[in-house]
Coordinates of C-alpha atoms and ligand atoms in Angstrom, one line a residue:
T1 CA 0.0 0.0 -0.1
V2 CA 0.9 3.5 -0.3
F3 CA 1.1 3.8 3.3
Q4 CA 3.6 0.9 3.6
R5 CA 5.7 2.7 1.0
A6 CA 5.5 5.9 3.0
M7 CA 6.9 4.0 6.1
E8 CA 9.6 2.4 4.2
G9 CA 10.7 5.8 2.9
K10 CA 10.7 7.4 6.2
E11 CA 13.1 5.1 7.8
Q12 CA 15.7 6.4 5.2
S13 CA 15.1 10.2 5.9
T14 CA 16.4 12.0 8.9
G15 CA 13.6 12.3 11.3
G16 CA 11.2 12.3 8.6
L17 CA 11.6 16.0 7.8
H18 CA 11.8 16.9 4.1
F19 CA 13.2 20.3 3.0
V20 CA 10.6 21.6 0.6
G21 CA 12.1 25.1 -0.4
K22 CA 13.1 28.6 1.0
K23 CA 10.4 30.3 3.0
D24 CA 10.6 33.5 0.7
E25 CA 10.2 31.3 -2.3
M26 CA 7.4 29.4 -0.8
I27 CA 5.4 32.5 0.3
E28 CA 5.9 34.0 -3.2
A29 CA 4.6 30.6 -4.8
K30 CA 1.5 30.4 -2.5
R31 CA 1.0 26.9 -3.6
S32 CA 3.8 24.4 -4.3
F33 CA 3.7 20.6 -5.4
R34 CA 6.1 18.3 -4.1
T35 CA 6.4 14.5 -4.3
L36 CA 7.8 13.2 -0.9
E37 CA 8.3 9.5 -0.3
G38 CA 6.3 8.7 -3.2
R39 CA 3.3 10.8 -2.1
D40 CA 2.1 13.8 -3.9
I41 CA 1.8 16.8 -1.5
L42 CA 0.4 20.4 -1.9
I43 CA 2.0 23.2 0.2
I44 CA 0.0 26.1 0.7
Y45 CA 0.9 29.6 2.1
H46 CA -2.2 31.5 3.1
Q47 CA -2.7 34.3 5.4
G48 CA 0.5 34.0 7.1
G49 CA 0.6 30.3 7.5
F50 CA 1.8 27.2 5.9
Y51 CA -0.4 24.0 5.4
A52 CA 0.2 20.8 3.6
M53 CA -2.2 18.2 2.6
D54 CA -2.4 15.4 -0.1
S55 CA -2.8 16.9 -3.4
Y56 CA -5.7 15.0 -4.9
C57 CA -9.2 15.4 -3.4
Y58 CA -10.3 12.4 -1.7
H59 CA -13.6 12.7 -3.4
A60 CA -12.7 11.9 -7.1
G61 CA -9.0 13.0 -7.2
G62 CA -9.4 16.7 -8.4
M63 CA -6.3 18.8 -8.3
L64 CA -6.7 20.9 -5.1
Q65 CA -3.8 23.2 -6.0
N66 CA -6.4 25.0 -8.5
G67 CA -8.9 25.3 -5.7
D68 CA -9.8 28.7 -4.2
I69 CA -9.5 29.2 -0.5
E70 CA -12.2 30.6 1.8
E71 CA -12.9 31.0 5.5
I72 CA -16.1 28.8 6.1
D73 CA -17.7 28.5 9.6
G74 CA -14.2 29.8 11.1
K75 CA -12.2 27.3 9.1
L76 CA -9.9 28.0 6.2
C77 CA -10.7 25.7 3.6
I78 CA -9.7 24.8 0.0
I79 CA -12.5 24.3 -2.4
C80 CA -11.9 21.5 -4.8
P81 CA -12.2 22.9 -8.4
N82 CA -14.2 19.7 -9.5
H83 CA -17.3 19.3 -7.5
K84 CA -16.7 22.2 -4.9
Y85 CA -16.1 20.0 -1.7
K86 CA -14.6 22.1 1.0
L87 CA -11.6 20.8 2.8
S88 CA -10.2 22.5 6.0
L89 CA -6.4 23.3 5.4
A90 CA -5.7 22.7 9.1
K91 CA -7.2 19.2 9.5
G92 CA -8.5 18.1 6.1
E93 CA -12.1 18.0 7.3
C94 CA -14.7 18.0 4.7
I95 CA -17.3 20.7 5.5
Y96 CA -20.7 20.9 3.8
K97 CA -23.9 22.9 4.5
G98 CA -26.9 20.9 5.4
T99 CA -30.3 21.0 7.3
D100 CA -31.7 19.0 10.0
P101 CA -35.2 17.9 8.9
R102 CA -36.4 17.5 12.4
E103 CA -35.7 21.3 12.9
K104 CA -38.9 23.2 12.3
P105 CA -38.1 25.1 10.2
P106 CA -34.9 23.6 9.1
V107 CA -31.9 26.1 9.1
P108 CA -29.0 25.4 6.8
R109 CA -25.8 25.0 8.8
W110 CA -22.2 24.0 8.3
Y111 CA -21.4 20.2 9.3
S112 CA -18.4 18.2 9.1
K113 CA -17.9 14.8 7.6
G114 CA -14.9 14.2 9.5
V115 CA -11.2 14.0 8.3
K116 CA -11.2 13.1 4.6
Q117 CA -8.0 14.6 3.4
R118 CA -4.7 13.8 4.9
T119 CA -2.9 16.6 6.3
H120 CA 0.9 16.8 6.9
M121 CA 3.0 18.9 9.3
V122 CA 4.8 22.0 7.9
T123 CA 7.7 23.6 9.9
E124 CA 10.1 26.6 9.2
T125 CA 13.6 27.0 10.5
N126 CA 16.0 29.7 9.5
G127 CA 14.0 30.8 6.4
E128 CA 13.7 27.1 5.3
V129 CA 10.4 25.1 5.1
Y130 CA 10.2 21.5 6.1
V131 CA 7.3 18.9 5.7
K132 CA 6.9 15.9 7.8
L133 CA 4.3 13.3 6.5
S134 CA 1.4 12.3 8.6
E135 CA 2.0 9.4 10.9
D136 CA -1.6 8.5 11.3
T137 CA -1.8 4.9 10.6
S138 CA -5.5 5.0 10.0
W139 CA -7.0 5.0 6.5
I140 CA -7.8 8.4 5.4
E141 CA -9.9 8.6 2.1
S142 CA -7.4 10.6 0.3
D143 CA -5.0 7.7 0.5
Y144 CA -6.7 6.2 -2.3
Y145 CA -5.6 8.8 -4.9
Q146 CA -2.1 8.3 -3.8
G147 CA -2.1 4.6 -4.6
E148 CA -1.5 2.8 -8.0
K149 CA -5.2 2.3 -8.6
G150 CA -6.1 5.9 -7.7
K151 CA -3.5 7.2 -10.0
V152 CA -4.7 5.2 -13.0
E153 CA -8.3 6.3 -12.4
R154 CA -7.1 9.8 -12.0
A155 CA -5.2 9.8 -15.3
K156 CA -8.6 8.6 -17.0
A157 CA -10.5 11.4 -15.6
Ligands
FES1 FE1 -12.9 17.1 -5.3 FE2 -15.0 15.9 -6.5 S1 -12.9 15.5 -6.9 S2 -15.2 17.5 -5.1

């Protein structure tokens, strides 16, 4: 699996920290695509903060680097250009607007589907930016598009 491959790669890297670029260049670029340990990652600079997540949307493999960023219900989210799913930058939660039919009258509110997109840790030291891949061993739906089957499917779309 992708996860096993990621774990194997990790043993060879020092502390799992990957240098991804100079801070000023990463800020200038706003969005940077990197392949780390065989995993395709999107690194985002937005409103003074760095974020990293799997670059293909968990829903159907959409290219998140082309998505707009908006604050929704107090969370910064990237909006997948394909079907407009909203994924929080910090946690990879999928946020959606829904109504509770038991409510009279139903009022639309924001709900979370939980963590669907794998996010990774970004740190900066001395003007350099590093990414450490997520060590969460549970399956997160965006893992699918990092695997062989998912990659083939994405290429067909
Ligand atoms: Fe991202 Fe469908 S592929 S919302």
